[in-house]
Coordinates of N, CA and C in Angstrom, one line a residue:
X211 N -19.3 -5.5 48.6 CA -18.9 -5.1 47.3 C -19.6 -3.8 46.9
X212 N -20.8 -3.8 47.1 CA -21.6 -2.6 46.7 C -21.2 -1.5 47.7
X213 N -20.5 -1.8 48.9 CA -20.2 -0.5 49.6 C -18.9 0.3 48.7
X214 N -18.0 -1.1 48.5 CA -16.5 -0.3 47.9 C -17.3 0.2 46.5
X215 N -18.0 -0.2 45.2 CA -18.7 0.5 44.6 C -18.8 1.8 45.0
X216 N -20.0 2.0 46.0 CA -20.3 3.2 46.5 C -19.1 4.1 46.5
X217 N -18.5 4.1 47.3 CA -17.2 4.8 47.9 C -16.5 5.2 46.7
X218 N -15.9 4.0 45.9 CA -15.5 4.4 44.6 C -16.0 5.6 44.0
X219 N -16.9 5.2 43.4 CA -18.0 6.2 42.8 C -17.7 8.0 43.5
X220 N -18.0 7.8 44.5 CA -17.7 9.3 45.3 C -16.6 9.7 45.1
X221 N -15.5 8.9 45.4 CA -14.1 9.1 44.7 C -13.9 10.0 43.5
X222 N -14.3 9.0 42.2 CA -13.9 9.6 41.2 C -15.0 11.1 40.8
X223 N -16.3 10.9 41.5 CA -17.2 12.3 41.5 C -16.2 13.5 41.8
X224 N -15.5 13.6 42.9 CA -14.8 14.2 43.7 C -14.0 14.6 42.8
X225 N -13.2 14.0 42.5 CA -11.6 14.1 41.2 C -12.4 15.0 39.9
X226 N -13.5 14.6 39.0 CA -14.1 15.0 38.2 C -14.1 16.3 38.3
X227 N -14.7 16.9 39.4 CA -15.6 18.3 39.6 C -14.5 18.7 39.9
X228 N -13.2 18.1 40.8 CA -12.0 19.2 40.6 C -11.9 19.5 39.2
X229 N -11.1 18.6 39.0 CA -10.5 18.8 37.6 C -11.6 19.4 36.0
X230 N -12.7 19.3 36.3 CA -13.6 20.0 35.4 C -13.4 21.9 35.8
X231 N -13.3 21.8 37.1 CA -13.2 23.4 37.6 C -12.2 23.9 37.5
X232 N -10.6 23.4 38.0 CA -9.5 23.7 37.2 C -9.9 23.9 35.9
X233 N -10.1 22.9 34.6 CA -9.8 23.7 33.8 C -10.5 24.4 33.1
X234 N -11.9 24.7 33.5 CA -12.8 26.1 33.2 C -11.7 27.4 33.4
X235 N -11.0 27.3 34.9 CA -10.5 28.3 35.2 C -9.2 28.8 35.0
X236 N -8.7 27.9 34.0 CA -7.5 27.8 33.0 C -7.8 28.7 31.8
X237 N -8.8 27.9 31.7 CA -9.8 28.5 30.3 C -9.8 29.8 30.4
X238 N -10.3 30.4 31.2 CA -11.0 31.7 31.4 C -10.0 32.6 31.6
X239 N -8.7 32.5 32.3 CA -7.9 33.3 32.2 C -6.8 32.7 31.4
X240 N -6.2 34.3 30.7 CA -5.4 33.9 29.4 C -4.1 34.9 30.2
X241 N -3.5 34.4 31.1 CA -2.2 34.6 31.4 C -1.5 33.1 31.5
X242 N 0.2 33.8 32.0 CA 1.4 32.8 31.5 C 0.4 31.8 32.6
X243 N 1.2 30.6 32.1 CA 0.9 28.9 32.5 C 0.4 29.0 34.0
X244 N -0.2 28.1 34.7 CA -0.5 28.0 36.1 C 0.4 27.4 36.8
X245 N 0.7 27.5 38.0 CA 1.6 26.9 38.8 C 1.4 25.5 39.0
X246 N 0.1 25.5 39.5 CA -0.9 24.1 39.5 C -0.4 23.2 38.5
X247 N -0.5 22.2 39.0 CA 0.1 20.9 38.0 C -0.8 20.1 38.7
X248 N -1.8 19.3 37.7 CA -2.8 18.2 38.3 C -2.1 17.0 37.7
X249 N -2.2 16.0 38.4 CA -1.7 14.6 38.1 C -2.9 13.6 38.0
X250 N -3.4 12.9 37.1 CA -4.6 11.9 37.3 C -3.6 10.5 36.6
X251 N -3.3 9.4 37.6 CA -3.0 8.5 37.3 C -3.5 7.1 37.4
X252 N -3.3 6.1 36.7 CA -3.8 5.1 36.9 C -2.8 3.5 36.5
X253 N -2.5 2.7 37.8 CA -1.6 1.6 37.5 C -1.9 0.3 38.5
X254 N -0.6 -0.6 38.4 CA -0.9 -1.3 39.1 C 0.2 -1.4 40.1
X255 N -0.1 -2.2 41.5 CA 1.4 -2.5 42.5 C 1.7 -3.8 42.3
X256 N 2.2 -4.4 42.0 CA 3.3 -5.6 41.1 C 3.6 -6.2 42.3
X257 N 3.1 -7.6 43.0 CA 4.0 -8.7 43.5 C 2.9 -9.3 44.5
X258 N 3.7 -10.0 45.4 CA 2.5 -11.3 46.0 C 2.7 -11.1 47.6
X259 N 3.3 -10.4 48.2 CA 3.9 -10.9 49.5 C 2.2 -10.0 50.4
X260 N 1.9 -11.2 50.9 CA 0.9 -11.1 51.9 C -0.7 -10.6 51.1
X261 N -0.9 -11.1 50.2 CA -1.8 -10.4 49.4 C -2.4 -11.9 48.3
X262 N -4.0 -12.0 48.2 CA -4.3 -12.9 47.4 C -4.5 -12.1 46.0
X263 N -4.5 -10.9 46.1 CA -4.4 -10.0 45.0 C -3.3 -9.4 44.3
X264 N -2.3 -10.4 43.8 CA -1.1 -10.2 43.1 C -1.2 -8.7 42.4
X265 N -1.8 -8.3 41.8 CA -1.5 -6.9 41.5 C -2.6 -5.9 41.5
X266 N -2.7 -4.9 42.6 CA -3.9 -4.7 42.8 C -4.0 -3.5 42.0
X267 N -5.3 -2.9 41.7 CA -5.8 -1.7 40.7 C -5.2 -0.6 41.7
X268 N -4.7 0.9 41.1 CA -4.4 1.5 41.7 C -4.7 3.2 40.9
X269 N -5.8 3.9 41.9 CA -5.9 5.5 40.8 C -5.8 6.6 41.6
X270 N -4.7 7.3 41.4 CA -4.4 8.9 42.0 C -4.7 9.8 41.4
X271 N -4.7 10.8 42.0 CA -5.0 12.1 41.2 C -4.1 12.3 42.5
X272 N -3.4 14.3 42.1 CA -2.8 15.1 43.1 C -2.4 16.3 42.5
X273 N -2.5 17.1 43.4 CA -2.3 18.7 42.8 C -0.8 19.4 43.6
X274 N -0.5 19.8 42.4 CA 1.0 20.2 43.5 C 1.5 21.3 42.7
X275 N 2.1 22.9 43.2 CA 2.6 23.8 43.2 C 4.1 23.5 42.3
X276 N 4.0 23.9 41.4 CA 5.7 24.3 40.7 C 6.2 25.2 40.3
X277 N 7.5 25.2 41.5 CA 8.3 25.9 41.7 C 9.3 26.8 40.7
X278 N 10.3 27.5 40.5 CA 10.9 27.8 39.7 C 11.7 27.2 39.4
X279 N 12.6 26.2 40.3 CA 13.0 25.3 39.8 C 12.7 24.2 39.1
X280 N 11.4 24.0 39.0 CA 10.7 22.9 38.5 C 10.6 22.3 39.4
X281 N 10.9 22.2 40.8 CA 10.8 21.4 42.4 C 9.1 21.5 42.1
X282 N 8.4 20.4 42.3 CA 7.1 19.9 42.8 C 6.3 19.8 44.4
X283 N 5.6 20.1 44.6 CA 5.0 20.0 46.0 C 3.7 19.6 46.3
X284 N 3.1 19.1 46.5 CA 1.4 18.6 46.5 C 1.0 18.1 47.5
X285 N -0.3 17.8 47.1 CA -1.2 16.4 47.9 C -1.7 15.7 47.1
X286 N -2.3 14.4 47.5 CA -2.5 13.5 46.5 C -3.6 12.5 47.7
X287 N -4.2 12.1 46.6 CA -5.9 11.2 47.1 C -5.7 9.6 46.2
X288 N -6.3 8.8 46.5 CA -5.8 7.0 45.9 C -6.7 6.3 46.2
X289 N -7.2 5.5 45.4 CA -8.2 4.5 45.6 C -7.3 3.5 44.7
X290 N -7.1 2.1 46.4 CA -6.8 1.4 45.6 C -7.2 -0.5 46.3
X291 N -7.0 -1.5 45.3 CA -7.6 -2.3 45.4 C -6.6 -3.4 45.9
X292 N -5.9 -3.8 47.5 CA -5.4 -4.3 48.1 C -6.2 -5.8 48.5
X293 N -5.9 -6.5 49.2 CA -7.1 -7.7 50.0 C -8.6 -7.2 50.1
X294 N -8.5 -5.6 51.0 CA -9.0 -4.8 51.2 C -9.2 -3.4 50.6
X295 N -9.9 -2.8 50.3 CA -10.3 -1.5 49.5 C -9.6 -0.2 50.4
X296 N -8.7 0.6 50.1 CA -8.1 1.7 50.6 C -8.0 2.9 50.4
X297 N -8.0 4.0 50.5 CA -7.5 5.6 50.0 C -6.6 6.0 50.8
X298 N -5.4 5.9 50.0 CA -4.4 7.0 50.6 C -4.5 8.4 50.3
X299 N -4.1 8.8 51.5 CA -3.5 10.7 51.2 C -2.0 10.6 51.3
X300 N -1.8 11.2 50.7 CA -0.3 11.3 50.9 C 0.4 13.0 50.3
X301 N 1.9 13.2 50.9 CA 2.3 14.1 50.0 C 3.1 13.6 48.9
X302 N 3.1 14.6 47.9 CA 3.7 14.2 46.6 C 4.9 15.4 46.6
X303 N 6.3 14.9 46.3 CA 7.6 15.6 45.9 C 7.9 15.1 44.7
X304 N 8.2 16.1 44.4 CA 9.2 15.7 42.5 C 10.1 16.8 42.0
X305 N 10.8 15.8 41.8 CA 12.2 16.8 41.5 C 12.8 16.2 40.0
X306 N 13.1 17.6 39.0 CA 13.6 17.1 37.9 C 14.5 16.8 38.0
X307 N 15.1 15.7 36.7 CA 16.6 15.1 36.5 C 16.9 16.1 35.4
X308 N 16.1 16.1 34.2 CA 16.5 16.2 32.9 C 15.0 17.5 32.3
X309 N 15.2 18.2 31.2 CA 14.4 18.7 30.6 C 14.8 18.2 29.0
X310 N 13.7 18.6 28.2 CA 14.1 18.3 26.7 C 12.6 17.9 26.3
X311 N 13.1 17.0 25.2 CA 11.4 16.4 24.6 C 10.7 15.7 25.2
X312 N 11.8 14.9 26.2 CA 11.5 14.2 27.4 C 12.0 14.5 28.7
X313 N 10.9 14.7 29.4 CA 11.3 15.4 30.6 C 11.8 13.9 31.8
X314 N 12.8 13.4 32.4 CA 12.9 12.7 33.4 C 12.4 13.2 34.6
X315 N 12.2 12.4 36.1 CA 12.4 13.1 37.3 C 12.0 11.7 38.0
X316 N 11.9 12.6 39.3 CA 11.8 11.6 40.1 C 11.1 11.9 41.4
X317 N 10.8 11.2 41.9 CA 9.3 11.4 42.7 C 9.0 10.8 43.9
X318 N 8.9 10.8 44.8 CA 8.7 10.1 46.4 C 7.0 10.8 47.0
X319 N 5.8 10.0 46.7 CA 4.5 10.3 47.9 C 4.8 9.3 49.1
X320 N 4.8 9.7 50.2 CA 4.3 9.6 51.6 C 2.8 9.9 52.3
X321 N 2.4 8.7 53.1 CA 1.3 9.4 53.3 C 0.9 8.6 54.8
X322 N -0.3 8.0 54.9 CA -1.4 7.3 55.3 C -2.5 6.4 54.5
X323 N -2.4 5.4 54.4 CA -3.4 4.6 54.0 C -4.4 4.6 54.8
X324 N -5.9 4.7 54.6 CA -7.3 4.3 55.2 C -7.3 3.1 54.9
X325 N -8.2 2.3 55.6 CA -8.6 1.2 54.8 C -10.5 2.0 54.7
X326 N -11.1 1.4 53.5 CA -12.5 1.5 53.0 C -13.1 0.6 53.9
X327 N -12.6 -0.3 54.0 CA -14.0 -1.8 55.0 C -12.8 -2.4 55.4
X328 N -13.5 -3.2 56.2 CA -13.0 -4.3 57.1 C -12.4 -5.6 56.4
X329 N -11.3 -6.4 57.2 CA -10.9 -7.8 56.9 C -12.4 -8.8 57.4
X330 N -12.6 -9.6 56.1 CA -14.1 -10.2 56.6 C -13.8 -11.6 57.3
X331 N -14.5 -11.4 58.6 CA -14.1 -12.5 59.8 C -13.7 -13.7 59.1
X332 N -12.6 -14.4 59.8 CA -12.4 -15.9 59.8 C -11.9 -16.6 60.4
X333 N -12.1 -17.9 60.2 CA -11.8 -18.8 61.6 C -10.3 -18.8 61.7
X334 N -9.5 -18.6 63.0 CA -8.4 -18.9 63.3 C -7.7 -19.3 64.4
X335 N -7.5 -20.4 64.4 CA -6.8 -21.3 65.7 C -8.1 -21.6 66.4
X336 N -9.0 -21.8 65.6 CA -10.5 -22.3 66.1 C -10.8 -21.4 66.6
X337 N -10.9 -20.5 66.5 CA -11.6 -19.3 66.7 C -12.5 -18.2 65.6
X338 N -13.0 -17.1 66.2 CA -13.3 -16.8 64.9 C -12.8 -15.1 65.4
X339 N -12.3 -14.4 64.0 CA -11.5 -13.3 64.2 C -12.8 -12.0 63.5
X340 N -13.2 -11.4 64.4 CA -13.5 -10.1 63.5 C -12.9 -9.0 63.6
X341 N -12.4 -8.2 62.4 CA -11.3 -7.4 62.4 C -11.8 -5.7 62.2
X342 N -11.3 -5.2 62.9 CA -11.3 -3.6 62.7 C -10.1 -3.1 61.5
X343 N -10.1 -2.6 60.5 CA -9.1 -2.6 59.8 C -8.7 -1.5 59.9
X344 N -7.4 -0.6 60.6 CA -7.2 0.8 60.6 C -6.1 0.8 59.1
X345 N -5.6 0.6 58.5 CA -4.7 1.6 57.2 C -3.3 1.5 58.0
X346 N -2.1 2.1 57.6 CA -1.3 2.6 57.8 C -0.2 3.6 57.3
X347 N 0.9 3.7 57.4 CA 2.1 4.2 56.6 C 2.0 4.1 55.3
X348 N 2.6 4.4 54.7 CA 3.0 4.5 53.0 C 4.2 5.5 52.9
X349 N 5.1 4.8 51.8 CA 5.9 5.5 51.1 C 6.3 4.8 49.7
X350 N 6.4 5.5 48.9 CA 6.5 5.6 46.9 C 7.5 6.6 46.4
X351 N 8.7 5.6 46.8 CA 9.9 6.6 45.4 C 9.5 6.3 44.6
X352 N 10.2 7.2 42.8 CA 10.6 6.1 42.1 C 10.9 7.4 40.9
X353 N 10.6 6.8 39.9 CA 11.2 7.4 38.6 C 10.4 7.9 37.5
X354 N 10.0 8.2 36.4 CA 9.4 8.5 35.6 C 9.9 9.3 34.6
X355 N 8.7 9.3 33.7 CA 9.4 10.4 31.8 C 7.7 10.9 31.7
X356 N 8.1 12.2 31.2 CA 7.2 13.3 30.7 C 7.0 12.8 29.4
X357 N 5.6 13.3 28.7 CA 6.0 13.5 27.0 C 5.0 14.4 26.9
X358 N 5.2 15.8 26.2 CA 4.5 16.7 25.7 C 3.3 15.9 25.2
X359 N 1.7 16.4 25.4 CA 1.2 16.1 24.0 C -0.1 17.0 24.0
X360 N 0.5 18.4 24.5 CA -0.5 19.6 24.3 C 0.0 20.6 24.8
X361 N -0.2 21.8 24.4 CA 0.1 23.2 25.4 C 1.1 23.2 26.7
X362 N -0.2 22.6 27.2 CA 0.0 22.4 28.8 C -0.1 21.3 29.8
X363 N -0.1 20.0 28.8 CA -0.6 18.6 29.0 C 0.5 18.0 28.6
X364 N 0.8 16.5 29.4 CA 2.0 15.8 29.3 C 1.6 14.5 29.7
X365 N 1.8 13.7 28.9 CA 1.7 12.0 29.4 C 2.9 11.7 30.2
X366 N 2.3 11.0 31.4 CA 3.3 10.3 32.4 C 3.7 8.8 32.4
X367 N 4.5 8.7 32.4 CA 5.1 6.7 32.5 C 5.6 7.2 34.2
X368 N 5.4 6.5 34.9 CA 6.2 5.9 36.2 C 6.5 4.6 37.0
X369 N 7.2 4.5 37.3 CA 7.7 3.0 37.6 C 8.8 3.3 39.4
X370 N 7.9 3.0 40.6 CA 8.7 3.1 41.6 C 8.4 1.8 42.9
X371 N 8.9 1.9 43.8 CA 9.3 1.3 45.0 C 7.6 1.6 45.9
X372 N 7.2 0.5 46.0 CA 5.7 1.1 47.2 C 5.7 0.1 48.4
X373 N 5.8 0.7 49.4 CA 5.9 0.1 50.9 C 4.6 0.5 51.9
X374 N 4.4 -0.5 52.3 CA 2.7 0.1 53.2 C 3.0 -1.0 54.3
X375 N 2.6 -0.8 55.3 CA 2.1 -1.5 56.4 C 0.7 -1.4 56.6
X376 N -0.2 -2.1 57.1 CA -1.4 -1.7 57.4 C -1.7 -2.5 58.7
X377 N -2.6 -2.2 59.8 CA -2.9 -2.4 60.8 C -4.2 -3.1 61.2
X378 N -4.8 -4.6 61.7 CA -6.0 -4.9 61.9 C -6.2 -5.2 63.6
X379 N -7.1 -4.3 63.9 CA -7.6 -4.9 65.1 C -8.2 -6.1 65.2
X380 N -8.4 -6.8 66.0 CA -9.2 -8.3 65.7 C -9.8 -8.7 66.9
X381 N -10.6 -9.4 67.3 CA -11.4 -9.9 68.7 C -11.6 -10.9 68.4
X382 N -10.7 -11.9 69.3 CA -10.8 -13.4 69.1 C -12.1 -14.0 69.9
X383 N -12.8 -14.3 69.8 CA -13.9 -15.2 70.4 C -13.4 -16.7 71.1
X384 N -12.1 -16.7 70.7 CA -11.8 -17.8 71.8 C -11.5 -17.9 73.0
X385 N -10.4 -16.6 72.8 CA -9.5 -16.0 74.1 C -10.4 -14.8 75.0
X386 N -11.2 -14.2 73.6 CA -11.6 -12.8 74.6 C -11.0 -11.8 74.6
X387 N -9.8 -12.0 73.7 CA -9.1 -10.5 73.8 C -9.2 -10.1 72.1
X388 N -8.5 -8.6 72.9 CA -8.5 -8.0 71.3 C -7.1 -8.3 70.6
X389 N -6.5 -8.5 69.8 CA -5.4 -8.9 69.1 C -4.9 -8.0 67.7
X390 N -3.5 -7.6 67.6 CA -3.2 -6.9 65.8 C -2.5 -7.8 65.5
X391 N -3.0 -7.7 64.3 CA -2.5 -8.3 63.4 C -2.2 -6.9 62.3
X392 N -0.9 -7.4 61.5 CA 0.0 -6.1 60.6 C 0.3 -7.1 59.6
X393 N 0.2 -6.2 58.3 CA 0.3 -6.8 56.9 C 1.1 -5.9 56.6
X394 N 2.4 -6.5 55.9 CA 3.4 -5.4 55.5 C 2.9 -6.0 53.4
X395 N 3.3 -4.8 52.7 CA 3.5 -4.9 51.5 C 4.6 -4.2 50.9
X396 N 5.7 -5.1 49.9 CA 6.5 -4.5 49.2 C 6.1 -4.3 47.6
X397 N 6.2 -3.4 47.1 CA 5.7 -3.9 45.4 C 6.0 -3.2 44.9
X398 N 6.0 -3.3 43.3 CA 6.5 -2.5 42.1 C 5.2 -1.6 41.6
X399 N 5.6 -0.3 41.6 CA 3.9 0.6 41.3 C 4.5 0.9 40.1
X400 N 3.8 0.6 39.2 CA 3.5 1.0 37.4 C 2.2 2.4 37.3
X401 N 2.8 3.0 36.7 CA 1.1 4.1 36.4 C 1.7 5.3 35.3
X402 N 0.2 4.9 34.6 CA 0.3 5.9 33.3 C -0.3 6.8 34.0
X403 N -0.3 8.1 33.5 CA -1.1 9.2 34.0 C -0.8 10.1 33.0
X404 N -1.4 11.5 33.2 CA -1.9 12.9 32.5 C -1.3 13.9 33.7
X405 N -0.4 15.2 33.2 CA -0.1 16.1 33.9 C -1.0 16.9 33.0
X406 N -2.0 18.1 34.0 CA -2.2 19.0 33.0 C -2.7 20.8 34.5

């Protein structure tokens, strides 16, 4: 526990000092808008399949280039709270539907999931399993609405589709061998967030 603490902590250090530095340097220069769009979000992934944590904590941040179209392009960093403690990277795409008071669009990250620590040993088929936990795939469509509520700042609603596999090495002590074991997750990802 005190490690994912730890790790956490460095996480959101990391996110801070960006985003404090962007916007000093928003500040300081007084031309048209930045291209830069920072996303800091925070939600949950919605459902039960393979997981004793029905809806686990979930916090992104991601910086992404916009286009003239309003086409989106980034990267994006995630701390989130699975069986096991994770950070994905992933890229971030977004493409508008709609402009107005309310901006719609829509949005697909892809990435890699890490895992932070290990599945903690346990007995199985009378044995006992200690696991190397490697992360895996990810992918996140889904949908969302803008709302002005500054200059250059916009409240996010999002509601999309999250798919992850993850990967555990294991060393049975019964058998002597090494063995994977793979956790798939389907779930509904909720997250408010800040465009700024």
């Amino acid at each position: 526990m005190g490690n994912r603490f730890f790790k956490t902590q460095i996480l959101l250090a990391c996110i801070f000092i960006t985003t404090t530095s962007l916007a000093q340097e928003s500040q300081d220069t007084k031309r048209s808008p930045s291209p830069i769009k920072n996303h800091f979000q925070t939600g949950v992934l919605l459902g039960s399949s393979n997981n004793q944590n029905k809806a686990p904590f979930s916090l992104m941040y991601s910086s992404s280039y916009l286009f003239k179209n309003q086409f989106l392009l980034g990267l994006g960093i995630a701390y989130e709270s699975f069986r096991e403690a994770q950070m994905p990277i992933f890229v971030r795409l977004e493409h508008p539907i709609k402009h107005g008071d309310v901006d719609v669009f829509a949005f697909t990250n892809m990435g890699y999931s890490f895992n932070l620590e290990n599945r903690k040993a346990h007995n199985y088929q009378y044995s006992n399993l200690d696991f190397d936990s490697k992360g895996g795939w990810l992918i996140n469509p889904g949908m969302g609405i803008k709302l002005r509520v500054g200059s250059s700042s916009k409240l996010l609603l999002s509601i999309g589709y999250r798919y992850q596999k993850i990967k555990h090495k294991a060393y049975n002590t019964y058998t002597l061998d090494n063995e994977i074991h793979y956790d798939s997750y389907n779930r509904i990802s909720l997250h408010l967030g800040l465009e700024f």
